Amino acid sequence: MDVLDLARWQFGITTVYHFLMVPLTIGLAVLVAGMQTAWVRTGDVKYLKMTKFWGKLMLVNFAMGVVTGIVQEFQFGMTWSAYSRFVGDAFGAPLAMEGLLAFFVESTFLGLWIFGWDKLPKKVHLACAWAFSLATVASAYFILAANSWMQHPVGVELVDGRPRLTSIWALLTNNTALAAIPHTIAGCFAVAGAFLVGVAVWHLTRRNEERQVWRASLKLGGVVGMVAFAALAVTGDLQGKLMFQQQPMKMAAAEALCHTEQPASFSIFAYGDVARPDCENVKSITVPALLSFLAHNDFSSEVKGIEDLVKEYKAKYGEFYPVDPQLGELSGQPIDYVPNLPVTYWGFRFMIGFGALAALAAAAALWLTRGGRMPSSPWFRRAALAGIATPFIANSFGWIFTEMGRQPFVVVPNPTGVDGVWMFTARGVSGISVGEVLTSLIVLTLVYAVLAVLEVFLLRRYARAGIAGVMPPPDKPAEKKSDELAFAY
Ligand code: HDD
Ligand code: HEB
Ligand code: HEB
């Protein structure tokens, strides 16, 4: 493996890992603020217990999210310095906004929330919860605006071979971003919903305590999970339509659509050698004309296949990489414009498939527990716990598809944008040695593995402790005091 491969693996591993924490933080933060609102409005102690219990899990996960985020940010400078120089003038701005605005607001109000339980007026304290959770959403907005700019650069001019921002507004209202943000946030709620259902079912089937709290959590999680999936379908459809215009190769790759079709059929299951871009041996079970509909909202339009797109790309962006030692093994070699087909094809289907599974699991949990029922089979508990994983998996595949589908570009050319604002991934990597990347790859993977173990250990521990772990019964005031300190860390 050369520097490029290692650097890509490193970014992929660390960032997929970061995105295990992110959706749980965002989804839980908003739901916890909602629970606290319910408590302030009704005075029902059930909601207070929910706020404290889920709030604590959110805090543990948030801490991990921050650590994993900080560690992976180093990579921009370390392994992707050429890329960072290229994009710096364009999306340094949203990233700075993320850091300054979102992170300061996040941490300030989170601090006030943690320490303010008995000190701040109830409503002010509640406002802190909302300020914090909305700040996590704002931070998602900025970082997704940056990522969307890589997928579809807008709002820049080319100065001395580098894009320079002309309009921050264009960047923040990039249609790619406006579609990706609700899709991603809905994915966060899918994660939080499944988490609530899984943990609540665990408690309901094991112990006979605090049933009201767990019932309410289960219901909330189930409903949120189902609504989230509906929102994912609507926003995903929008993104699909944009992608046909903005990154036609990514969509052709998602479908392993080798030859241009009119009308184009949607592939459900392909078998044979999906990895071969000429599609010699690929057979596929298809729904006629559905792909045309996904792309253009009608059942007859043409969708371009990989073959034709490769020709177009070659004509526009060249057949060979320039001869340049910085490009390593790729120097002077033909440019492969086809993304990794098995990954994009199956990544797209796993995203949708695991998401659908999460929605089905949510619906099943609601149905099986309707009207006070509670299945006693251990399978119900196991299935609910396994269900926690499904939206995490869907999210990971969504990103893997999105990020690997844009190869070989790290900044994808905008078909209607300024000429020259694009960059090959091979061009973005730092001029460092294999040994250096290998070292950071191994160190980071180990650090993240340790963090993963710690995260699971802590979440399990606090999830099992239940309500007594955050709010001991009122008849034991002495314990209450020490526990509050523990809650405040
Ligand atoms: Fe993130 C924390 C950096 C992708 C959402 N991230 C976090 C921190 C850093 C980063 C330095 C700690 C300080 C802070 O809270 O701001 N994040 C990155 C980098 C990314 C990235 C370099 C991409 C390569 N992050 C990313 C995405 C999203 C978030 C795509 C949302 C959709 N990040 C957050 C968050 C965090 C956070 C919700 C997540 C977990 C957490 O806070 O608990 O604000
Ligand atoms: Fe990214 C890469 C995922 C976000 C930037 N990524 C990458 C990869 C993956 C990912 C898997 C690898 C691919 C290849 O190579 O093929 N992402 C991801 C996820 C997320 C993300 C999961 C969530 C967290 N990104 C992001 C953002 C940004 C980015 C936000 C910006 C800002 N990426 C990036 C870069 C890279 C990546 C720069 C490197 C280059 C390449 O292409 O690779
Ligand atoms: Fe998704 C991405 C569609 C579901 C998560 N998505 C994506 C894309 C598309 C889609 C088209 C790409 C974009 C670009 O690249 O630009 N989806 C879709 C559809 C569906 C879905 C159609 C059906 C319903 N998803 C889903 C789910 C989930 C997801 C369920 C989870 C849970 N995705 C995702 C993510 C991503 C995606 C995370 C990445 C980011 C963005 O947004 O971009």
Coordinates of C-alpha atoms and ligand atoms in Angstrom, one line a residue:
M1 CA 0.0 0.0 0.0
D2 CA 1.2 3.5 -0.8
V3 CA 0.8 6.7 1.1
L4 CA -2.5 7.5 -0.6
D5 CA -4.1 4.2 0.3
L6 CA -3.0 4.4 3.9
A7 CA -4.1 8.0 4.2
R8 CA -7.5 7.0 2.8
W9 CA -7.9 4.1 5.1
Q10 CA -6.9 6.3 8.1
F11 CA -9.5 8.9 7.3
G12 CA -12.1 6.3 6.6
I13 CA -11.5 4.5 9.9
T14 CA -11.4 7.5 12.1
T15 CA -14.3 9.4 10.6
V16 CA -16.7 6.4 10.5
Y17 CA -15.8 5.9 14.1
H18 CA -16.5 9.6 14.9
F19 CA -19.9 9.2 13.3
L20 CA -20.9 6.5 15.7
M21 CA -20.9 9.1 18.5
V22 CA -22.2 12.0 16.5
P23 CA -25.8 10.8 15.7
L24 CA -26.3 9.5 19.2
T25 CA -25.3 12.9 20.7
I26 CA -27.4 14.9 18.3
G27 CA -30.5 12.7 18.5
L28 CA -30.4 12.2 22.3
A29 CA -29.6 15.9 23.0
V30 CA -32.8 17.0 21.2
L31 CA -34.9 14.2 22.8
V32 CA -33.6 15.0 26.3
A33 CA -34.5 18.6 25.9
G34 CA -38.0 17.5 24.8
M35 CA -38.2 15.2 27.9
Q36 CA -37.2 18.1 30.2
T37 CA -39.8 20.3 28.5
A38 CA -42.4 17.7 29.2
W39 CA -41.3 17.7 32.9
V40 CA -41.4 21.5 33.2
R41 CA -44.8 21.7 31.6
T42 CA -46.5 18.8 33.4
G43 CA -44.5 18.4 36.6
D44 CA -44.7 14.7 36.1
V45 CA -41.6 13.2 37.8
K46 CA -41.6 10.4 35.2
Y47 CA -40.3 12.9 32.7
L48 CA -37.7 14.2 35.2
K49 CA -36.4 10.7 35.6
M50 CA -36.2 10.2 31.8
T51 CA -34.3 13.5 31.4
K52 CA -31.7 12.5 34.0
F53 CA -31.3 9.0 32.8
W54 CA -31.0 9.6 29.0
G55 CA -29.2 12.9 29.7
K56 CA -26.4 11.0 31.5
L57 CA -26.0 8.5 28.6
M58 CA -25.9 11.5 26.3
L59 CA -23.1 13.1 28.3
V60 CA -20.9 10.0 28.3
N61 CA -21.4 9.7 24.6
F62 CA -20.8 13.4 24.0
A63 CA -17.5 13.2 25.8
M64 CA -16.4 10.4 23.4
G65 CA -17.7 12.4 20.4
V66 CA -15.5 15.4 21.3
V67 CA -12.4 13.3 21.8
T68 CA -12.8 11.4 18.6
G69 CA -13.6 14.6 16.7
I70 CA -10.5 16.4 18.0
V71 CA -8.2 13.5 17.2
Q72 CA -9.5 13.2 13.6
E73 CA -9.2 16.9 12.9
F74 CA -5.4 16.5 13.1
Q75 CA -5.5 14.6 9.9
F76 CA -6.3 17.6 7.7
G77 CA -2.9 18.9 8.5
M78 CA -1.1 15.6 8.9
T79 CA -2.1 13.5 6.0
W80 CA -4.2 15.8 3.8
S81 CA -2.2 19.0 3.8
A82 CA -2.3 19.6 0.0
Y83 CA -6.1 19.2 0.1
S84 CA -6.3 21.5 3.1
R85 CA -4.4 24.2 1.3
F86 CA -6.6 23.8 -1.7
V87 CA -9.9 24.0 0.2
G88 CA -8.8 26.2 3.1
D89 CA -9.9 29.6 1.6
A90 CA -13.3 28.1 0.7
F91 CA -14.5 26.1 3.6
G92 CA -12.2 27.2 6.3
A93 CA -15.0 29.7 7.0
P94 CA -17.8 27.2 7.9
L95 CA -15.3 25.1 9.9
A96 CA -14.3 28.1 11.9
M97 CA -17.9 28.9 12.5
E98 CA -18.4 25.4 13.7
G99 CA -15.6 25.7 16.2
L100 CA -16.4 29.2 17.4
L101 CA -20.1 29.3 17.4
A102 CA -21.4 25.8 17.7
F103 CA -18.7 24.5 20.0
F104 CA -18.6 27.5 22.3
V105 CA -22.4 27.5 22.6
E106 CA -22.4 23.8 23.0
S107 CA -19.9 23.6 25.8
T108 CA -21.1 26.7 27.6
F109 CA -24.7 25.6 27.8
L110 CA -23.8 22.0 28.5
G111 CA -21.8 23.2 31.5
L112 CA -24.7 25.3 32.7
W113 CA -27.1 22.4 32.3
I114 CA -24.9 19.9 34.1
F115 CA -24.2 22.1 37.1
G116 CA -27.4 24.1 37.1
W117 CA -29.9 21.5 38.1
D118 CA -30.7 22.9 41.6
K119 CA -29.2 26.3 41.1
L120 CA -30.9 27.8 38.0
P121 CA -34.6 28.7 37.8
K122 CA -36.4 25.7 36.1
K123 CA -37.1 27.5 32.9
V124 CA -33.6 29.0 32.5
H125 CA -32.2 25.6 33.1
L126 CA -34.5 24.2 30.4
A127 CA -33.4 26.9 28.0
C128 CA -29.8 25.7 28.5
A129 CA -30.9 22.2 27.4
W130 CA -32.4 23.6 24.3
A131 CA -29.5 25.9 23.6
F132 CA -27.1 23.0 23.8
S133 CA -29.1 20.6 21.6
L134 CA -29.7 23.3 19.0
A135 CA -26.0 24.1 19.0
T136 CA -25.2 20.4 18.2
V137 CA -27.6 20.7 15.2
A138 CA -25.9 24.0 14.2
S139 CA -22.5 22.4 14.4
A140 CA -23.8 19.6 12.1
Y141 CA -25.0 22.2 9.7
F142 CA -21.6 23.9 9.3
I143 CA -19.6 20.7 9.0
L144 CA -22.1 19.2 6.5
A145 CA -21.9 22.5 4.5
A146 CA -18.2 21.9 4.3
N147 CA -18.6 18.3 3.2
S148 CA -21.3 19.3 0.7
W149 CA -18.9 21.8 -0.8
M150 CA -16.5 19.0 -1.5
Q151 CA -19.3 17.1 -3.2
H152 CA -20.5 20.2 -5.1
P153 CA -18.3 23.3 -4.9
V154 CA -20.3 26.6 -5.1
G155 CA -19.7 30.3 -4.1
V156 CA -16.1 30.5 -5.2
E157 CA -13.8 32.0 -7.8
L158 CA -10.5 30.6 -9.0
V159 CA -7.5 32.7 -7.9
D160 CA -3.9 31.5 -8.6
G161 CA -5.3 28.0 -9.1
R162 CA -7.1 27.9 -5.8
P163 CA -10.7 28.4 -5.1
R164 CA -11.5 31.6 -3.0
L165 CA -14.8 32.2 -1.4
T166 CA -17.0 34.8 -3.0
S167 CA -20.2 34.1 -1.1
I168 CA -20.5 32.4 2.2
W169 CA -24.2 32.5 1.7
A170 CA -24.0 30.5 -1.5
L171 CA -21.9 27.9 0.4
L172 CA -24.3 27.8 3.4
T173 CA -27.3 27.5 1.1
N174 CA -25.7 25.0 -1.4
N175 CA -28.6 22.8 -2.5
T176 CA -26.4 19.8 -1.8
A177 CA -26.1 20.9 1.8
L178 CA -29.8 21.7 2.2
A179 CA -30.6 18.2 1.1
A180 CA -27.8 16.4 3.1
I181 CA -28.5 18.2 6.4
P182 CA -32.1 17.1 7.0
H183 CA -31.2 13.6 5.7
T184 CA -28.3 13.4 8.2
I185 CA -30.3 14.8 11.1
A186 CA -33.1 12.3 10.4
G187 CA -30.4 9.6 10.5
C188 CA -29.4 10.9 14.0
F189 CA -33.0 10.5 15.2
A190 CA -33.2 7.0 13.8
V191 CA -30.2 6.2 16.0
A192 CA -31.6 7.8 19.1
G193 CA -35.0 6.2 18.6
A194 CA -33.5 2.7 18.3
F195 CA -31.3 3.4 21.4
L196 CA -34.3 4.4 23.5
V197 CA -36.3 1.3 22.4
G198 CA -33.4 -1.2 23.0
V199 CA -32.5 0.1 26.5
A200 CA -36.1 0.5 27.6
V201 CA -37.1 -3.0 26.5
W202 CA -34.0 -4.4 28.3
H203 CA -35.3 -2.8 31.5
L204 CA -38.9 -3.7 31.0
T205 CA -38.1 -7.4 30.4
R206 CA -35.6 -7.8 33.2
R207 CA -36.9 -5.8 36.2
N208 CA -40.1 -4.6 37.6
E209 CA -39.0 -1.1 38.4
E210 CA -39.9 2.3 37.0
R211 CA -42.1 0.7 34.4
Q212 CA -43.8 4.0 33.6
V213 CA -40.4 5.6 32.7
W214 CA -39.4 2.7 30.4
R215 CA -42.8 2.5 28.8
A216 CA -42.8 6.2 28.0
S217 CA -39.2 5.9 26.7
L218 CA -40.1 2.9 24.5
K219 CA -43.0 4.7 23.0
L220 CA -41.1 7.9 22.3
G221 CA -38.2 5.9 20.8
G222 CA -40.5 3.8 18.6
V223 CA -42.4 6.8 17.2
V224 CA -39.2 8.8 16.7
G225 CA -37.6 5.8 14.9
M226 CA -40.5 5.5 12.5
V227 CA -40.9 9.2 11.8
A228 CA -37.2 9.4 11.2
F229 CA -37.3 6.7 8.6
A230 CA -40.1 8.5 6.7
A231 CA -38.1 11.7 6.8
L232 CA -35.0 9.7 5.5
A233 CA -37.0 8.4 2.6
V234 CA -38.3 11.8 1.6
T235 CA -34.9 13.6 1.9
G236 CA -33.0 10.7 0.4
D237 CA -35.2 10.9 -2.7
L238 CA -34.3 14.6 -3.0
Q239 CA -30.6 13.8 -2.6
G240 CA -30.9 11.2 -5.3
K241 CA -32.3 13.7 -7.8
L242 CA -29.5 16.2 -7.0
M243 CA -26.9 13.5 -7.3
F244 CA -28.0 12.6 -10.9
Q245 CA -27.3 16.2 -11.9
Q246 CA -24.2 16.9 -9.7
Q247 CA -22.4 13.5 -9.5
P248 CA -23.9 11.3 -12.2
M249 CA -21.0 8.8 -11.9
K250 CA -21.8 8.3 -8.2
M251 CA -25.4 7.4 -9.0
A252 CA -24.4 5.1 -11.9
A253 CA -22.0 3.4 -9.5
A254 CA -24.7 3.1 -6.9
E255 CA -26.8 1.2 -9.4
A256 CA -23.9 -0.6 -11.2
L257 CA -25.5 0.9 -14.3
C258 CA -22.9 0.2 -16.9
H259 CA -24.8 1.2 -20.0
T260 CA -26.9 4.2 -20.6
E261 CA -30.6 3.2 -20.3
Q262 CA -33.8 4.8 -21.4
P263 CA -36.0 4.2 -19.4
A264 CA -33.6 3.0 -16.7
S265 CA -34.5 0.2 -14.3
F266 CA -33.6 0.2 -10.6
S267 CA -31.5 -2.8 -9.5
I268 CA -32.6 -4.5 -6.3
F269 CA -30.0 -7.3 -6.2
A270 CA -27.0 -7.8 -8.4
Y271 CA -25.0 -11.0 -8.6
G272 CA -21.9 -11.9 -10.7
D273 CA -18.9 -9.8 -10.9
V274 CA -20.1 -6.4 -9.7
A275 CA -16.5 -5.2 -9.4
R276 CA -16.0 -5.1 -13.2
P277 CA -16.9 -1.8 -14.7
D278 CA -17.7 -3.3 -18.1
C279 CA -20.5 -5.3 -16.4
E280 CA -19.7 -8.4 -18.5
N281 CA -20.9 -10.9 -15.9
V282 CA -23.4 -8.8 -13.8
K283 CA -26.9 -10.0 -13.6
S284 CA -29.4 -8.1 -11.7
I285 CA -33.0 -8.3 -10.4
T286 CA -34.6 -5.0 -11.5
V287 CA -37.7 -2.9 -11.2
P288 CA -38.3 -1.4 -14.7
A289 CA -38.2 2.4 -15.1
L290 CA -37.9 3.0 -11.4
L291 CA -34.4 4.5 -11.7
S292 CA -35.7 7.0 -14.3
F293 CA -38.3 8.1 -11.8
L294 CA -35.7 8.4 -9.0
A295 CA -33.6 10.6 -11.2
H296 CA -36.1 12.7 -13.0
N297 CA -39.5 12.1 -11.5
D298 CA -40.8 10.4 -14.7
F299 CA -40.7 6.9 -16.0
S300 CA -39.1 7.4 -19.4
S301 CA -36.0 9.6 -19.1
E302 CA -32.5 8.5 -19.9
V303 CA -30.0 7.7 -17.2
K304 CA -26.4 7.7 -18.2
G305 CA -24.3 4.6 -17.6
I306 CA -20.7 4.2 -16.4
E307 CA -19.3 3.6 -19.9
D308 CA -20.6 6.8 -21.4
L309 CA -19.7 8.8 -18.3
V310 CA -16.1 7.5 -18.3
K311 CA -15.8 8.9 -21.9
E312 CA -17.1 12.3 -20.8
Y313 CA -14.8 12.5 -17.8
K314 CA -11.7 11.5 -19.8
A315 CA -12.5 14.2 -22.4
K316 CA -12.9 16.8 -19.6
Y317 CA -10.4 15.9 -17.0
G318 CA -7.8 13.9 -18.9
E319 CA -6.9 10.2 -19.5
F320 CA -3.7 10.1 -17.5
Y321 CA -2.4 11.5 -14.2
P322 CA 0.4 14.0 -14.8
V323 CA 3.9 12.8 -14.4
D324 CA 4.7 14.0 -10.9
P325 CA 6.6 12.3 -8.1
Q326 CA 4.1 13.6 -5.6
L327 CA 1.6 11.2 -7.2
G328 CA 3.7 8.2 -6.4
E329 CA 2.6 5.0 -8.1
L330 CA -0.1 6.9 -10.0
S331 CA 2.3 9.3 -11.7
G332 CA 1.6 9.1 -15.4
Q333 CA -0.9 6.3 -15.0
P334 CA -4.4 6.2 -16.5
I335 CA -7.1 7.8 -14.3
D336 CA -9.7 5.4 -13.1
Y337 CA -13.0 7.3 -13.1
V338 CA -15.1 4.5 -11.7
P339 CA -15.5 4.3 -8.0
N340 CA -15.3 1.0 -6.1
L341 CA -18.4 -0.6 -7.5
P342 CA -19.1 -3.3 -4.9
V343 CA -18.8 -0.8 -2.2
T344 CA -21.0 1.9 -3.7
Y345 CA -23.6 -0.6 -5.0
W346 CA -23.9 -2.5 -1.7
G347 CA -23.3 0.5 0.5
F348 CA -26.3 2.2 -1.0
R349 CA -28.5 -0.9 -0.5
F350 CA -27.2 -1.6 3.0
M351 CA -28.0 2.0 4.0
I352 CA -31.5 1.6 2.8
G353 CA -31.9 -2.0 4.0
F354 CA -30.6 -1.5 7.6
G355 CA -32.6 1.7 7.8
A356 CA -35.7 -0.1 6.8
L357 CA -34.9 -2.8 9.3
A358 CA -34.6 -0.2 12.0
A359 CA -38.0 1.2 11.1
L360 CA -39.6 -2.3 11.1
A361 CA -38.0 -3.0 14.5
A362 CA -39.5 0.2 15.9
A363 CA -42.9 -0.6 14.5
A364 CA -42.7 -4.2 15.8
A365 CA -41.7 -3.0 19.3
L366 CA -44.6 -0.6 19.5
W367 CA -47.1 -3.2 18.2
L368 CA -45.9 -6.0 20.6
T369 CA -46.0 -3.7 23.6
R370 CA -49.4 -2.0 22.8
G371 CA -51.9 -1.5 25.5
G372 CA -49.6 -2.5 28.3
R373 CA -48.4 -5.9 26.8
M374 CA -44.9 -7.1 27.3
P375 CA -43.6 -10.2 25.6
S376 CA -41.6 -12.2 28.0
S377 CA -39.5 -14.1 25.5
P378 CA -35.8 -13.5 25.8
W379 CA -35.8 -13.2 22.0
F380 CA -37.8 -10.0 22.2
R381 CA -35.1 -8.5 24.4
R382 CA -32.3 -9.8 22.2
A383 CA -33.9 -8.5 19.1
A384 CA -34.5 -5.0 20.7
L385 CA -30.9 -4.9 21.8
A386 CA -29.7 -6.0 18.3
G387 CA -32.0 -3.4 16.8
I388 CA -29.9 -0.6 18.4
A389 CA -27.1 -1.4 15.9
T390 CA -29.2 -1.2 12.8
P391 CA -29.4 2.6 12.3
F392 CA -25.7 3.0 13.2
I393 CA -24.9 0.5 10.4
A394 CA -27.2 2.4 8.0
N395 CA -25.5 5.7 8.8
S396 CA -22.0 4.2 8.3
F397 CA -23.0 2.8 4.9
G398 CA -24.6 6.1 3.9
W399 CA -21.3 7.9 4.5
I400 CA -19.1 5.2 3.0
F401 CA -21.3 5.3 -0.1
T402 CA -21.2 9.1 -0.2
E403 CA -17.5 9.4 0.3
M404 CA -16.2 6.5 -1.7
G405 CA -18.7 7.3 -4.5
R406 CA -17.0 10.6 -5.2
Q407 CA -13.6 9.0 -6.0
P408 CA -11.2 9.6 -7.7
F409 CA -12.1 13.2 -6.8
V410 CA -11.7 14.6 -3.3
V411 CA -13.3 17.8 -4.5
V412 CA -15.8 16.8 -7.2
P413 CA -16.2 19.2 -10.2
N414 CA -19.4 21.1 -10.3
P415 CA -20.9 20.6 -13.8
T416 CA -22.3 24.1 -13.8
G417 CA -19.7 25.8 -11.6
V418 CA -16.4 27.6 -12.1
D419 CA -13.8 25.7 -14.2
G420 CA -10.9 24.3 -12.4
V421 CA -12.4 24.0 -8.9
W422 CA -11.9 20.3 -8.4
M423 CA -9.1 18.0 -7.1
F424 CA -8.1 14.4 -7.4
T425 CA -7.8 12.6 -4.1
A426 CA -4.3 11.5 -5.2
R427 CA -3.4 15.2 -5.3
G428 CA -4.7 16.0 -1.8
V429 CA -2.4 13.8 0.2
S430 CA 0.6 15.2 2.1
G431 CA 4.2 14.6 0.9
I432 CA 5.0 12.2 3.7
S433 CA 6.5 8.7 3.8
V434 CA 4.7 5.4 4.0
G435 CA 6.3 4.8 7.4
E436 CA 4.8 8.0 8.8
V437 CA 1.3 7.4 7.7
L438 CA 1.5 3.8 8.7
T439 CA 2.5 4.9 12.2
S440 CA -0.3 7.4 12.6
L441 CA -2.7 4.9 11.1
I442 CA -1.8 2.2 13.7
V443 CA -1.7 4.7 16.6
L444 CA -5.0 6.2 15.7
T445 CA -6.7 2.9 15.1
L446 CA -5.4 1.7 18.5
V447 CA -6.5 4.9 20.3
Y448 CA -10.0 4.6 18.7
A449 CA -10.2 0.9 19.6
V450 CA -9.5 1.8 23.3
L451 CA -12.1 4.6 23.1
A452 CA -14.6 2.1 21.6
V453 CA -14.1 -0.3 24.5
L454 CA -14.4 2.5 27.0
E455 CA -17.6 3.9 25.3
V456 CA -19.3 0.6 25.3
F457 CA -18.3 -0.2 28.8
L458 CA -19.5 3.2 30.2
L459 CA -22.8 3.2 28.2
R460 CA -23.6 -0.3 29.3
R461 CA -22.8 0.4 32.9
Y462 CA -25.0 3.5 33.1
A463 CA -27.7 2.0 31.0
R464 CA -27.9 -1.0 33.3
A465 CA -27.8 1.1 36.5
G466 CA -31.2 2.5 35.4
I467 CA -33.0 5.3 37.2
A468 CA -31.5 4.5 40.6
G469 CA -28.1 5.4 39.1
V470 CA -29.2 9.0 38.4
M471 CA -32.0 9.6 41.0
P472 CA -32.0 7.5 44.1
P473 CA -35.4 7.1 45.8
P474 CA -36.2 10.1 47.9
D475 CA -36.2 8.1 51.2
K476 CA -32.4 7.9 51.0
P477 CA -31.3 11.6 51.2
A478 CA -27.7 10.9 52.1
E479 CA -27.1 8.9 49.0
K480 CA -28.8 11.5 46.9
K481 CA -26.2 14.1 47.8
S482 CA -23.2 12.0 46.8
D483 CA -25.0 11.0 43.6
E484 CA -25.6 14.5 42.5
L485 CA -21.9 15.2 42.7
A486 CA -21.3 12.1 40.6
F487 CA -23.8 13.4 38.1
A488 CA -22.0 16.7 37.9
Y489 CA -18.7 14.8 37.4
Ligands
HDD1 FE1 -17.5 16.3 14.6 C1 -17.4 16.9 17.9 C2 -14.3 17.5 14.2 C3 -17.6 15.3 11.3 C4 -20.9 16.6 14.6 N1 -16.1 17.0 15.8 C5 -16.2 17.2 17.2 C6 -15.0 17.9 17.7 C7 -14.2 18.1 16.6 C8 -14.8 17.5 15.4 C9 -12.8 18.7 16.6 C10 -14.9 18.3 19.1 C11 -15.2 19.7 19.4 C12 -16.6 20.0 19.0 O1 -17.6 19.6 19.6 O2 -16.8 20.8 18.0 N2 -16.2 16.4 13.0 C13 -14.9 16.8 13.1 C14 -14.2 16.5 11.8 C15 -15.2 15.9 11.0 C16 -16.4 15.8 11.8 C17 -12.8 16.9 11.5 C18 -15.1 15.4 9.6 C19 -14.1 14.9 9.0 N3 -19.0 16.0 13.2 C20 -18.8 15.6 11.9 C21 -20.1 15.5 11.3 C22 -21.0 15.9 12.2 C23 -20.3 16.2 13.4 C24 -20.3 15.0 9.8 C25 -22.5 16.0 12.2 C26 -23.3 15.7 11.3 N4 -18.9 16.6 16.0 C27 -20.2 16.8 15.8 C28 -20.9 17.2 17.1 C29 -19.9 16.5 18.1 C30 -18.6 16.7 17.3 C31 -22.4 16.8 17.3 C32 -20.1 15.1 17.9 C33 -20.1 14.2 18.9 C34 -20.2 15.2 19.9 O3 -20.0 16.6 19.5 O4 -20.4 14.6 21.0 O5 -20.8 18.6 17.3
HEB2 FE1 -15.1 11.9 4.9 C1 -12.5 10.4 3.2 C2 -16.4 8.8 5.8 C3 -17.4 13.5 7.0 C4 -13.6 15.1 4.3 N1 -14.5 10.0 4.5 C5 -13.5 9.6 3.7 C6 -13.5 8.1 3.6 C7 -14.6 7.7 4.3 C8 -15.2 8.9 4.9 C9 -15.0 6.3 4.5 C10 -12.5 7.3 2.8 C11 -13.0 7.3 1.4 C12 -12.0 6.8 0.3 O1 -10.8 7.2 0.4 O2 -12.4 6.1 -0.6 N2 -16.7 11.3 6.1 C13 -16.9 10.0 6.4 C14 -17.9 9.9 7.5 C15 -18.2 11.2 7.8 C16 -17.4 12.1 6.9 C17 -18.4 8.7 8.1 C18 -19.1 11.7 8.9 C19 -18.3 12.0 10.1 N3 -15.5 13.9 5.5 C20 -16.5 14.3 6.3 C21 -16.5 15.8 6.4 C22 -15.4 16.2 5.7 C23 -14.8 15.0 5.1 C24 -17.4 16.5 7.3 C25 -14.9 17.6 5.5 C26 -15.0 18.6 6.2 N4 -13.4 12.6 3.9 C27 -12.9 13.9 3.9 C28 -11.6 13.9 3.3 C29 -11.2 12.6 3.0 C30 -12.4 11.8 3.4 C31 -10.7 15.1 3.1 C32 -9.9 12.0 2.5 C33 -9.9 12.0 1.0 C34 -10.6 10.8 0.4 O3 -11.4 11.0 -0.5 O4 -10.4 9.7 0.8
HEB3 FE1 -29.3 7.9 2.8 C1 -26.5 9.6 1.9 C2 -30.6 8.3 -0.4 C3 -32.1 5.9 3.6 C4 -28.1 7.7 6.1 N1 -28.7 8.8 1.1 C5 -27.5 9.4 0.9 C6 -27.3 9.8 -0.4 C7 -28.5 9.5 -1.1 C8 -29.3 8.8 -0.1 C9 -28.9 9.7 -2.5 C10 -26.1 10.4 -1.1 C11 -26.0 11.9 -1.2 C12 -24.8 12.4 -1.9 O1 -23.8 11.7 -2.0 O2 -24.8 13.5 -2.3 N2 -31.1 7.3 1.8 C13 -31.4 7.6 0.5 C14 -32.6 6.9 0.2 C15 -33.0 6.3 1.3 C16 -32.0 6.5 2.4 C17 -33.4 7.0 -1.1 C18 -34.3 5.4 1.5 C19 -35.1 5.7 2.5 N3 -30.0 7.0 4.6 C20 -31.1 6.2 4.7 C21 -31.2 5.7 6.0 C22 -30.1 6.2 6.7 C23 -29.3 7.0 5.8 C24 -32.3 4.8 6.5 C25 -29.7 6.1 8.2 C26 -30.4 5.7 9.2 N4 -27.6 8.6 3.8 C27 -27.3 8.4 5.2 C28 -26.1 9.1 5.5 C29 -25.6 9.6 4.3 C30 -26.6 9.3 3.2 C31 -25.5 9.2 6.9 C32 -24.3 10.5 4.1 C33 -24.6 11.9 4.4 C34 -25.4 12.6 3.3 O3 -26.6 12.9 3.6 O4 -24.9 12.9 2.2

